[in-house]
């Protein structure tokens, strides 16, 4: 199995990792609709059995529920993956989500995540969003102290821009950045990717299939039938005329992948991995079947000829 070192860490990651956002289930602000926990566990086990060696979640996914599902799935497993989670998104008793980078808040979050995940140490602890911006220094200083104390092994950031990462680097090294990246979201190419390469910051991209749009399984009928609490219902890329254009791109990916025995989603993931700055990609999977549909991305890479068809 091919692996790649993550930034300044001793972690060597498979090309894809298990994304556990949707495993948080329904009933919260950024849900993907209802989710069966047993199917989530089966998806995790299927991916691990195929050789995937890391999983990414966050405290806010399902307001703690995703971490609990991950913790359940890993109990008794001999081939446990590296476990990544995130801080900064907090919620109140009514489920209203906000951001906090205050030291005491991050410490409480870390302890709660350790309990839900049932681990002694978090392999990679990330600041989920740089909000509020004025507290970035306090938050990152706290993350660095958690690393020094052994609560977490490595620390990274998510959704930060170059200027915000520069501020963090004055305090402590950044192991990784987690940005959105796909054929439909290329904003990091101009400045973020070169900056991370210069400073040895690993990059684990999220939404390489743009929330399922490029998986090959999305249709207009499926979009119309999204659950009422599926946050994708209100996103512009799932509205016309963008929806039709995006599904046409997925069909192009199907035409490229079919002769190679690859799914459109695997082609979309491989497109993000073509950049040398990208360490690995987070791939959401909600069932064993979904996991099986993307596991080919572990070792599939696009040739120059394939890329020319996508330019």
PDB file of C-alpha atoms in Angstrom:
ATOM      1  CA  UNK A   1       0.000   0.000   0.000  1.00  0.00           C
ATOM      2  CA  UNK A   2       1.384   3.384  -1.025  1.00  0.00           C
ATOM      3  CA  UNK A   3       1.697   5.933   1.781  1.00  0.00           C
ATOM      4  CA  UNK A   4       2.947   9.489   2.025  1.00  0.00           C
ATOM      5  CA  UNK A   5       4.433  11.351   4.983  1.00  0.00           C
ATOM      6  CA  UNK A   6       2.205  14.066   6.423  1.00  0.00           C
ATOM      7  CA  UNK A   7       4.180  17.291   6.710  1.00  0.00           C
ATOM      8  CA  UNK A   8       6.593  17.386   9.660  1.00  0.00           C
ATOM      9  CA  UNK A   9       4.994  14.395  11.372  1.00  0.00           C
ATOM     10  CA  UNK A  10       5.917  10.724  11.593  1.00  0.00           C
ATOM     11  CA  UNK A  11       2.508   9.791  10.138  1.00  0.00           C
ATOM     12  CA  UNK A  12       2.543   7.996   6.789  1.00  0.00           C
ATOM     13  CA  UNK A  13      -0.930   8.100   5.274  1.00  0.00           C
ATOM     14  CA  UNK A  14      -2.694   6.045   2.664  1.00  0.00           C
ATOM     15  CA  UNK A  15      -3.889   8.107  -0.306  1.00  0.00           C
ATOM     16  CA  UNK A  16      -7.419   8.256   1.048  1.00  0.00           C
ATOM     17  CA  UNK A  17      -8.829   8.376   4.555  1.00  0.00           C
ATOM     18  CA  UNK A  18     -12.288   7.732   5.961  1.00  0.00           C
ATOM     19  CA  UNK A  19     -14.392  10.891   6.194  1.00  0.00           C
ATOM     20  CA  UNK A  20     -16.898  10.697   9.060  1.00  0.00           C
ATOM     21  CA  UNK A  21     -18.920  13.918   8.584  1.00  0.00           C
ATOM     22  CA  UNK A  22     -22.121  12.196   7.442  1.00  0.00           C
ATOM     23  CA  UNK A  23     -21.698   9.592  10.178  1.00  0.00           C
ATOM     24  CA  UNK A  24     -22.839  12.272  12.597  1.00  0.00           C
ATOM     25  CA  UNK A  25     -26.393  11.515  11.488  1.00  0.00           C
ATOM     26  CA  UNK A  26     -29.331  13.863  11.115  1.00  0.00           C
ATOM     27  CA  UNK A  27     -30.925  16.566  13.200  1.00  0.00           C
ATOM     28  CA  UNK A  28     -28.181  19.190  13.319  1.00  0.00           C
ATOM     29  CA  UNK A  29     -27.333  22.274  11.258  1.00  0.00           C
ATOM     30  CA  UNK A  30     -24.920  20.661   8.768  1.00  0.00           C
ATOM     31  CA  UNK A  31     -26.337  17.144   8.640  1.00  0.00           C
ATOM     32  CA  UNK A  32     -26.442  14.917   5.571  1.00  0.00           C
ATOM     33  CA  UNK A  33     -29.799  13.468   6.550  1.00  0.00           C
ATOM     34  CA  UNK A  34     -30.488  10.366   8.651  1.00  0.00           C
ATOM     35  CA  UNK A  35     -27.705   7.814   8.981  1.00  0.00           C
ATOM     36  CA  UNK A  36     -27.707   4.263  10.311  1.00  0.00           C
ATOM     37  CA  UNK A  37     -24.877   3.841  12.821  1.00  0.00           C
ATOM     38  CA  UNK A  38     -24.458   0.177  11.938  1.00  0.00           C
ATOM     39  CA  UNK A  39     -23.879   1.137   8.295  1.00  0.00           C
ATOM     40  CA  UNK A  40     -21.308   3.698   9.409  1.00  0.00           C
ATOM     41  CA  UNK A  41     -19.440   1.057  11.387  1.00  0.00           C
ATOM     42  CA  UNK A  42     -19.556  -1.334   8.426  1.00  0.00           C
ATOM     43  CA  UNK A  43     -18.154   1.392   6.150  1.00  0.00           C
ATOM     44  CA  UNK A  44     -15.272   2.005   8.544  1.00  0.00           C
ATOM     45  CA  UNK A  45     -14.502  -1.700   8.863  1.00  0.00           C
ATOM     46  CA  UNK A  46     -14.639  -2.197   5.082  1.00  0.00           C
ATOM     47  CA  UNK A  47     -12.167   0.628   4.505  1.00  0.00           C
ATOM     48  CA  UNK A  48      -9.802  -0.537   7.240  1.00  0.00           C
ATOM     49  CA  UNK A  49      -9.864  -4.105   5.935  1.00  0.00           C
ATOM     50  CA  UNK A  50      -8.851  -2.743   2.513  1.00  0.00           C
ATOM     51  CA  UNK A  51      -5.807  -1.009   4.013  1.00  0.00           C
ATOM     52  CA  UNK A  52      -6.988   2.560   4.711  1.00  0.00           C
ATOM     53  CA  UNK A  53      -4.965   3.713   7.728  1.00  0.00           C
ATOM     54  CA  UNK A  54      -6.588   6.956   8.913  1.00  0.00           C
ATOM     55  CA  UNK A  55      -9.970   8.421   9.725  1.00  0.00           C
ATOM     56  CA  UNK A  56     -11.013  12.057  10.011  1.00  0.00           C
ATOM     57  CA  UNK A  57     -13.895  13.320  12.102  1.00  0.00           C
ATOM     58  CA  UNK A  58     -14.778  16.411  14.164  1.00  0.00           C
ATOM     59  CA  UNK A  59     -16.483  17.079  17.455  1.00  0.00           C
ATOM     60  CA  UNK A  60     -19.239  19.083  15.766  1.00  0.00           C
ATOM     61  CA  UNK A  61     -20.273  16.319  13.342  1.00  0.00           C
ATOM     62  CA  UNK A  62     -23.586  15.255  14.792  1.00  0.00           C
ATOM     63  CA  UNK A  63     -22.777  17.319  17.892  1.00  0.00           C
ATOM     64  CA  UNK A  64     -20.456  14.627  19.199  1.00  0.00           C
ATOM     65  CA  UNK A  65     -22.167  11.639  17.610  1.00  0.00           C
ATOM     66  CA  UNK A  66     -19.672  11.031  14.799  1.00  0.00           C
ATOM     67  CA  UNK A  67     -16.829  10.728  17.297  1.00  0.00           C
ATOM     68  CA  UNK A  68     -18.908   8.252  19.306  1.00  0.00           C
ATOM     69  CA  UNK A  69     -19.542   6.149  16.195  1.00  0.00           C
ATOM     70  CA  UNK A  70     -15.828   6.172  15.345  1.00  0.00           C
ATOM     71  CA  UNK A  71     -14.981   5.146  18.895  1.00  0.00           C
ATOM     72  CA  UNK A  72     -17.466   2.280  18.686  1.00  0.00           C
ATOM     73  CA  UNK A  73     -16.147   1.118  15.304  1.00  0.00           C
ATOM     74  CA  UNK A  74     -12.558   0.961  16.526  1.00  0.00           C
ATOM     75  CA  UNK A  75     -13.201  -1.042  19.683  1.00  0.00           C
ATOM     76  CA  UNK A  76     -11.552  -4.438  19.472  1.00  0.00           C
ATOM     77  CA  UNK A  77      -9.868  -3.740  16.144  1.00  0.00           C
ATOM     78  CA  UNK A  78      -6.297  -4.934  15.855  1.00  0.00           C
ATOM     79  CA  UNK A  79      -5.566  -2.704  12.835  1.00  0.00           C
ATOM     80  CA  UNK A  80      -6.620   0.606  14.329  1.00  0.00           C
ATOM     81  CA  UNK A  81      -6.117   3.654  12.105  1.00  0.00           C
ATOM     82  CA  UNK A  82      -4.641   7.022  12.915  1.00  0.00           C
ATOM     83  CA  UNK A  83      -7.494   9.087  14.347  1.00  0.00           C
ATOM     84  CA  UNK A  84      -7.875  12.756  13.419  1.00  0.00           C
ATOM     85  CA  UNK A  85     -10.455  15.144  14.854  1.00  0.00           C
ATOM     86  CA  UNK A  86     -11.044  18.871  15.232  1.00  0.00           C
ATOM     87  CA  UNK A  87     -11.731  21.587  17.783  1.00  0.00           C
ATOM     88  CA  UNK A  88     -13.227  25.127  17.722  1.00  0.00           C
ATOM     89  CA  UNK A  89     -16.838  24.399  16.650  1.00  0.00           C
ATOM     90  CA  UNK A  90     -18.937  24.344  19.823  1.00  0.00           C
ATOM     91  CA  UNK A  91     -22.697  24.190  20.435  1.00  0.00           C
ATOM     92  CA  UNK A  92     -25.210  25.047  23.137  1.00  0.00           C
ATOM     93  CA  UNK A  93     -28.090  23.065  24.612  1.00  0.00           C
ATOM     94  CA  UNK A  94     -30.293  24.014  21.667  1.00  0.00           C
ATOM     95  CA  UNK A  95     -27.719  22.785  19.165  1.00  0.00           C
ATOM     96  CA  UNK A  96     -26.732  26.258  17.995  1.00  0.00           C
ATOM     97  CA  UNK A  97     -23.181  26.129  16.630  1.00  0.00           C
ATOM     98  CA  UNK A  98     -20.546  28.832  17.152  1.00  0.00           C
ATOM     99  CA  UNK A  99     -16.767  29.151  17.181  1.00  0.00           C
ATOM    100  CA  UNK A 100     -14.402  29.462  20.117  1.00  0.00           C
ATOM    101  CA  UNK A 101     -10.615  29.528  20.191  1.00  0.00           C
ATOM    102  CA  UNK A 102     -10.365  30.332  23.880  1.00  0.00           C
ATOM    103  CA  UNK A 103      -7.876  28.177  25.756  1.00  0.00           C
ATOM    104  CA  UNK A 104     -10.338  26.725  28.262  1.00  0.00           C
ATOM    105  CA  UNK A 105     -12.830  25.904  25.512  1.00  0.00           C
ATOM    106  CA  UNK A 106     -10.282  24.006  23.409  1.00  0.00           C
ATOM    107  CA  UNK A 107      -9.119  22.078  26.458  1.00  0.00           C
ATOM    108  CA  UNK A 108     -12.687  21.045  27.280  1.00  0.00           C
ATOM    109  CA  UNK A 109     -13.210  20.000  23.675  1.00  0.00           C
ATOM    110  CA  UNK A 110     -10.056  17.915  23.651  1.00  0.00           C
ATOM    111  CA  UNK A 111     -11.029  16.020  26.797  1.00  0.00           C
ATOM    112  CA  UNK A 112     -14.539  15.407  25.441  1.00  0.00           C
ATOM    113  CA  UNK A 113     -13.168  14.121  22.132  1.00  0.00           C
ATOM    114  CA  UNK A 114     -10.775  11.752  23.902  1.00  0.00           C
ATOM    115  CA  UNK A 115     -13.714  10.306  25.855  1.00  0.00           C
ATOM    116  CA  UNK A 116     -15.991   9.915  22.840  1.00  0.00           C
ATOM    117  CA  UNK A 117     -13.266   8.400  20.664  1.00  0.00           C
ATOM    118  CA  UNK A 118     -12.097   6.148  23.516  1.00  0.00           C
ATOM    119  CA  UNK A 119      -8.441   6.891  22.832  1.00  0.00           C
ATOM    120  CA  UNK A 120      -5.609   8.065  25.064  1.00  0.00           C
ATOM    121  CA  UNK A 121      -4.106  10.390  22.449  1.00  0.00           C
ATOM    122  CA  UNK A 122      -5.447  12.063  19.307  1.00  0.00           C
ATOM    123  CA  UNK A 123      -3.060  11.480  16.404  1.00  0.00           C
ATOM    124  CA  UNK A 124      -3.841  14.769  14.635  1.00  0.00           C
ATOM    125  CA  UNK A 125      -5.826  17.538  16.325  1.00  0.00           C
ATOM    126  CA  UNK A 126      -6.968  20.334  14.027  1.00  0.00           C
ATOM    127  CA  UNK A 127      -8.526  23.781  14.434  1.00  0.00           C
ATOM    128  CA  UNK A 128     -11.709  23.382  12.411  1.00  0.00           C
ATOM    129  CA  UNK A 129     -12.239  27.031  11.404  1.00  0.00           C
ATOM    130  CA  UNK A 130     -10.202  30.195  12.076  1.00  0.00           C
ATOM    131  CA  UNK A 131     -13.042  31.809  14.006  1.00  0.00           C
ATOM    132  CA  UNK A 132     -13.059  34.174  15.685  1.00  0.00           C
ATOM    133  CA  UNK A 133     -10.061  35.477  13.797  1.00  0.00           C
ATOM    134  CA  UNK A 134      -8.820  37.634  16.671  1.00  0.00           C
ATOM    135  CA  UNK A 135      -8.364  34.547  18.868  1.00  0.00           C
ATOM    136  CA  UNK A 136      -6.230  32.517  16.452  1.00  0.00           C
ATOM    137  CA  UNK A 137      -3.055  33.092  18.467  1.00  0.00           C
ATOM    138  CA  UNK A 138      -4.680  32.003  21.739  1.00  0.00           C
ATOM    139  CA  UNK A 139      -6.172  28.931  20.106  1.00  0.00           C
ATOM    140  CA  UNK A 140      -2.984  27.859  18.375  1.00  0.00           C
ATOM    141  CA  UNK A 141      -0.907  28.383  21.514  1.00  0.00           C
ATOM    142  CA  UNK A 142      -3.313  26.085  23.353  1.00  0.00           C
ATOM    143  CA  UNK A 143      -3.054  23.463  20.611  1.00  0.00           C
ATOM    144  CA  UNK A 144       0.743  23.574  20.926  1.00  0.00           C
ATOM    145  CA  UNK A 145       0.508  23.063  24.695  1.00  0.00           C
ATOM    146  CA  UNK A 146      -1.801  20.072  24.238  1.00  0.00           C
ATOM    147  CA  UNK A 147       0.866  18.552  22.002  1.00  0.00           C
ATOM    148  CA  UNK A 148       3.579  19.226  24.579  1.00  0.00           C
ATOM    149  CA  UNK A 149       1.403  17.560  27.234  1.00  0.00           C
ATOM    150  CA  UNK A 150       0.879  14.457  25.108  1.00  0.00           C
ATOM    151  CA  UNK A 151      -2.885  14.837  24.735  1.00  0.00           C
ATOM    152  CA  UNK A 152      -2.383  15.015  20.974  1.00  0.00           C
ATOM    153  CA  UNK A 153       0.513  13.850  18.810  1.00  0.00           C
ATOM    154  CA  UNK A 154       0.400  16.434  16.031  1.00  0.00           C
ATOM    155  CA  UNK A 155      -1.519  19.655  15.389  1.00  0.00           C
ATOM    156  CA  UNK A 156      -2.960  21.124  12.223  1.00  0.00           C
ATOM    157  CA  UNK A 157      -5.455  23.620  10.872  1.00  0.00           C
ATOM    158  CA  UNK A 158      -8.480  23.482   8.596  1.00  0.00           C
ATOM    159  CA  UNK A 159      -9.936  26.176   6.321  1.00  0.00           C
ATOM    160  CA  UNK A 160      -7.103  28.635   7.114  1.00  0.00           C
ATOM    161  CA  UNK A 161      -5.702  31.044   4.536  1.00  0.00           C
ATOM    162  CA  UNK A 162      -2.042  31.862   4.055  1.00  0.00           C
ATOM    163  CA  UNK A 163      -2.073  34.917   6.299  1.00  0.00           C
ATOM    164  CA  UNK A 164      -3.675  32.988   9.134  1.00  0.00           C
ATOM    165  CA  UNK A 165      -1.146  30.171   8.802  1.00  0.00           C
ATOM    166  CA  UNK A 166       1.687  32.710   8.903  1.00  0.00           C
ATOM    167  CA  UNK A 167       0.396  33.915  12.259  1.00  0.00           C
ATOM    168  CA  UNK A 168       0.333  30.348  13.596  1.00  0.00           C
ATOM    169  CA  UNK A 169       3.868  29.622  12.415  1.00  0.00           C
ATOM    170  CA  UNK A 170       5.175  32.387  14.661  1.00  0.00           C
ATOM    171  CA  UNK A 171       3.952  30.282  17.608  1.00  0.00           C
ATOM    172  CA  UNK A 172       4.453  26.640  16.623  1.00  0.00           C
ATOM    173  CA  UNK A 173       4.902  24.508  13.491  1.00  0.00           C
ATOM    174  CA  UNK A 174       1.814  23.417  11.542  1.00  0.00           C
ATOM    175  CA  UNK A 175       1.736  19.737  10.657  1.00  0.00           C
ATOM    176  CA  UNK A 176      -1.168  19.924   8.216  1.00  0.00           C
ATOM    177  CA  UNK A 177      -3.817  21.987   6.499  1.00  0.00           C
ATOM    178  CA  UNK A 178      -7.245  20.603   5.634  1.00  0.00           C
ATOM    179  CA  UNK A 179      -8.787  22.645   2.784  1.00  0.00           C
ATOM    180  CA  UNK A 180     -11.622  21.905   0.337  1.00  0.00           C
ATOM    181  CA  UNK A 181     -10.283  20.825  -3.049  1.00  0.00           C
ATOM    182  CA  UNK A 182     -11.896  19.283  -6.095  1.00  0.00           C
ATOM    183  CA  UNK A 183     -12.356  19.852  -9.803  1.00  0.00           C
ATOM    184  CA  UNK A 184     -15.198  22.174  -8.780  1.00  0.00           C
ATOM    185  CA  UNK A 185     -13.253  24.033  -6.073  1.00  0.00           C
ATOM    186  CA  UNK A 186      -9.706  24.947  -7.097  1.00  0.00           C
ATOM    187  CA  UNK A 187      -9.127  28.030  -4.968  1.00  0.00           C
ATOM    188  CA  UNK A 188      -6.090  26.683  -3.100  1.00  0.00           C
ATOM    189  CA  UNK A 189      -3.932  26.217  -6.175  1.00  0.00           C
ATOM    190  CA  UNK A 190      -2.559  29.741  -6.539  1.00  0.00           C
ATOM    191  CA  UNK A 191      -1.188  30.520  -3.085  1.00  0.00           C
ATOM    192  CA  UNK A 192      -2.120  27.881  -0.491  1.00  0.00           C
ATOM    193  CA  UNK A 193      -0.467  24.873  -2.148  1.00  0.00           C
ATOM    194  CA  UNK A 194       2.877  26.655  -2.766  1.00  0.00           C
ATOM    195  CA  UNK A 195       2.878  28.073   0.780  1.00  0.00           C
ATOM    196  CA  UNK A 196       2.333  24.648   2.328  1.00  0.00           C
ATOM    197  CA  UNK A 197       5.039  23.103   0.169  1.00  0.00           C
ATOM    198  CA  UNK A 198       7.495  25.812   1.236  1.00  0.00           C
ATOM    199  CA  UNK A 199       6.779  25.283   4.936  1.00  0.00           C
ATOM    200  CA  UNK A 200       6.478  21.468   4.896  1.00  0.00           C
ATOM    201  CA  UNK A 201       2.795  21.579   5.819  1.00  0.00           C
ATOM    202  CA  UNK A 202       0.997  18.424   4.753  1.00  0.00           C
ATOM    203  CA  UNK A 203      -2.315  18.798   2.941  1.00  0.00           C
ATOM    204  CA  UNK A 204      -5.283  16.499   3.444  1.00  0.00           C
ATOM    205  CA  UNK A 205      -8.037  17.751   1.170  1.00  0.00           C
ATOM    206  CA  UNK A 206     -11.726  17.368   1.875  1.00  0.00           C
ATOM    207  CA  UNK A 207     -14.695  17.058  -0.491  1.00  0.00           C
ATOM    208  CA  UNK A 208     -12.649  15.712  -3.441  1.00  0.00           C
ATOM    209  CA  UNK A 209     -15.951  14.525  -4.942  1.00  0.00           C
ATOM    210  CA  UNK A 210     -17.692  17.803  -4.015  1.00  0.00           C
ATOM    211  CA  UNK A 211     -20.101  16.265  -1.524  1.00  0.00           C
ATOM    212  CA  UNK A 212     -20.979  13.388  -3.822  1.00  0.00           C
ATOM    213  CA  UNK A 213     -21.599  15.414  -6.972  1.00  0.00           C
ATOM    214  CA  UNK A 214     -18.677  13.772  -8.768  1.00  0.00           C
ATOM    215  CA  UNK A 215     -19.180  10.287  -7.331  1.00  0.00           C
ATOM    216  CA  UNK A 216     -21.147   9.059 -10.325  1.00  0.00           C
ATOM    217  CA  UNK A 217     -24.039   8.095  -8.072  1.00  0.00           C
ATOM    218  CA  UNK A 218     -25.662  11.537  -7.922  1.00  0.00           C
ATOM    219  CA  UNK A 219     -28.724  12.275 -10.058  1.00  0.00           C
ATOM    220  CA  UNK A 220     -31.277  15.074 -10.237  1.00  0.00           C
ATOM    221  CA  UNK A 221     -33.834  12.687  -8.767  1.00  0.00           C
ATOM    222  CA  UNK A 222     -31.597  11.906  -5.828  1.00  0.00           C
ATOM    223  CA  UNK A 223     -31.000  15.605  -5.178  1.00  0.00           C
ATOM    224  CA  UNK A 224     -34.730  16.267  -5.276  1.00  0.00           C
ATOM    225  CA  UNK A 225     -35.244  13.500  -2.716  1.00  0.00           C
ATOM    226  CA  UNK A 226     -32.641  14.771  -0.218  1.00  0.00           C
ATOM    227  CA  UNK A 227     -33.836  14.608   3.365  1.00  0.00           C
ATOM    228  CA  UNK A 228     -35.186  17.818   4.822  1.00  0.00           C
ATOM    229  CA  UNK A 229     -32.124  18.135   7.088  1.00  0.00           C
ATOM    230  CA  UNK A 230     -29.558  17.426   4.355  1.00  0.00           C
ATOM    231  CA  UNK A 231     -27.536  20.665   4.202  1.00  0.00           C
ATOM    232  CA  UNK A 232     -26.726  20.076   0.519  1.00  0.00           C
ATOM    233  CA  UNK A 233     -30.299  21.040  -0.422  1.00  0.00           C
ATOM    234  CA  UNK A 234     -29.356  24.711  -0.037  1.00  0.00           C
ATOM    235  CA  UNK A 235     -25.892  24.687  -1.561  1.00  0.00           C
ATOM    236  CA  UNK A 236     -25.505  26.471  -4.924  1.00  0.00           C
ATOM    237  CA  UNK A 237     -23.674  23.619  -6.640  1.00  0.00           C
ATOM    238  CA  UNK A 238     -26.780  21.460  -6.140  1.00  0.00           C
ATOM    239  CA  UNK A 239     -29.045  24.091  -7.756  1.00  0.00           C
ATOM    240  CA  UNK A 240     -29.677  24.664 -11.431  1.00  0.00           C
ATOM    241  CA  UNK A 241     -28.008  25.505 -13.729  1.00  0.00           C
ATOM    242  CA  UNK A 242     -24.889  24.410 -11.798  1.00  0.00           C
ATOM    243  CA  UNK A 243     -26.353  20.989 -10.981  1.00  0.00           C
ATOM    244  CA  UNK A 244     -26.704  19.959 -14.630  1.00  0.00           C
ATOM    245  CA  UNK A 245     -23.191  21.203 -15.432  1.00  0.00           C
ATOM    246  CA  UNK A 246     -21.718  19.316 -12.483  1.00  0.00           C
ATOM    247  CA  UNK A 247     -23.485  16.088 -13.399  1.00  0.00           C
ATOM    248  CA  UNK A 248     -22.150  16.456 -16.943  1.00  0.00           C
ATOM    249  CA  UNK A 249     -18.632  16.604 -15.495  1.00  0.00           C
ATOM    250  CA  UNK A 250     -19.350  13.451 -13.499  1.00  0.00           C
ATOM    251  CA  UNK A 251     -20.330  11.759 -16.752  1.00  0.00           C
ATOM    252  CA  UNK A 252     -17.002  12.791 -18.309  1.00  0.00           C
ATOM    253  CA  UNK A 253     -15.261  11.207 -15.332  1.00  0.00           C
ATOM    254  CA  UNK A 254     -17.263   8.049 -15.923  1.00  0.00           C
ATOM    255  CA  UNK A 255     -16.125   7.906 -19.558  1.00  0.00           C
ATOM    256  CA  UNK A 256     -12.483   8.254 -18.494  1.00  0.00           C
ATOM    257  CA  UNK A 257     -12.716   5.742 -15.679  1.00  0.00           C
ATOM    258  CA  UNK A 258     -14.803   3.038 -17.332  1.00  0.00           C
ATOM    259  CA  UNK A 259     -12.060   1.620 -19.605  1.00  0.00           C
ATOM    260  CA  UNK A 260      -9.769   1.504 -16.570  1.00  0.00           C
ATOM    261  CA  UNK A 261     -12.310  -0.160 -14.325  1.00  0.00           C
ATOM    262  CA  UNK A 262     -12.535   2.955 -12.154  1.00  0.00           C
ATOM    263  CA  UNK A 263     -15.590   4.797 -10.855  1.00  0.00           C
ATOM    264  CA  UNK A 264     -16.162   8.502 -11.538  1.00  0.00           C
ATOM    265  CA  UNK A 265     -15.481   9.148  -7.858  1.00  0.00           C
ATOM    266  CA  UNK A 266     -12.128   7.403  -8.019  1.00  0.00           C
ATOM    267  CA  UNK A 267     -11.161   9.552 -11.007  1.00  0.00           C
ATOM    268  CA  UNK A 268     -12.247  12.712  -9.164  1.00  0.00           C
ATOM    269  CA  UNK A 269     -10.163  11.730  -6.130  1.00  0.00           C
ATOM    270  CA  UNK A 270      -7.155  10.886  -8.284  1.00  0.00           C
ATOM    271  CA  UNK A 271      -7.405  14.337  -9.869  1.00  0.00           C
ATOM    272  CA  UNK A 272      -6.794  15.957  -6.454  1.00  0.00           C
ATOM    273  CA  UNK A 273      -3.898  13.593  -5.736  1.00  0.00           C
ATOM    274  CA  UNK A 274      -2.110  14.588  -8.939  1.00  0.00           C
ATOM    275  CA  UNK A 275      -0.696  17.624  -7.112  1.00  0.00           C
ATOM    276  CA  UNK A 276       2.548  16.747  -5.288  1.00  0.00           C
ATOM    277  CA  UNK A 277       1.648  19.104  -2.442  1.00  0.00           C
ATOM    278  CA  UNK A 278      -1.429  17.019  -1.589  1.00  0.00           C
ATOM    279  CA  UNK A 279      -0.664  14.274   0.921  1.00  0.00           C
ATOM    280  CA  UNK A 280      -4.027  12.512   0.859  1.00  0.00           C
ATOM    281  CA  UNK A 281      -7.774  13.006   0.435  1.00  0.00           C
ATOM    282  CA  UNK A 282     -10.644  12.605   2.891  1.00  0.00           C
ATOM    283  CA  UNK A 283     -13.398  10.513   1.330  1.00  0.00           C
ATOM    284  CA  UNK A 284     -16.846  10.382   2.878  1.00  0.00           C
ATOM    285  CA  UNK A 285     -18.453   6.955   3.025  1.00  0.00           C
ATOM    286  CA  UNK A 286     -21.781   6.058   4.616  1.00  0.00           C
ATOM    287  CA  UNK A 287     -21.994   2.314   3.915  1.00  0.00           C
ATOM    288  CA  UNK A 288     -19.843  -0.651   2.971  1.00  0.00           C
ATOM    289  CA  UNK A 289     -21.026  -0.309  -0.634  1.00  0.00           C
ATOM    290  CA  UNK A 290     -20.009   3.355  -0.770  1.00  0.00           C
ATOM    291  CA  UNK A 291     -16.617   2.441   0.662  1.00  0.00           C
ATOM    292  CA  UNK A 292     -16.115  -0.246  -1.964  1.00  0.00           C
ATOM    293  CA  UNK A 293     -16.959   2.283  -4.685  1.00  0.00           C
ATOM    294  CA  UNK A 294     -13.978   4.499  -3.849  1.00  0.00           C
ATOM    295  CA  UNK A 295     -11.345   2.136  -2.462  1.00  0.00           C
ATOM    296  CA  UNK A 296      -9.719   1.878  -5.876  1.00  0.00           C
ATOM    297  CA  UNK A 297      -8.462   5.423  -5.266  1.00  0.00           C
ATOM    298  CA  UNK A 298      -5.923   3.962  -2.831  1.00  0.00           C
ATOM    299  CA  UNK A 299      -3.600   3.129  -5.720  1.00  0.00           C
ATOM    300  CA  UNK A 300      -5.118   4.755  -8.826  1.00  0.00           C
ATOM    301  CA  UNK A 301      -3.246   7.686 -10.363  1.00  0.00           C
ATOM    302  CA  UNK A 302      -4.073   9.598 -13.537  1.00  0.00           C
ATOM    303  CA  UNK A 303      -1.630   9.533 -16.445  1.00  0.00           C
ATOM    304  CA  UNK A 304      -0.740  12.690 -18.388  1.00  0.00           C
ATOM    305  CA  UNK A 305      -3.047  11.401 -21.103  1.00  0.00           C
ATOM    306  CA  UNK A 306      -5.927  11.033 -18.656  1.00  0.00           C
ATOM    307  CA  UNK A 307      -5.319  14.545 -17.330  1.00  0.00           C
ATOM    308  CA  UNK A 308      -5.333  15.989 -20.847  1.00  0.00           C
ATOM    309  CA  UNK A 309      -8.909  14.741 -21.229  1.00  0.00           C
ATOM    310  CA  UNK A 310      -9.898  16.681 -18.110  1.00  0.00           C
ATOM    311  CA  UNK A 311      -8.246  19.988 -18.935  1.00  0.00           C
TER     312      UNK A 311
END
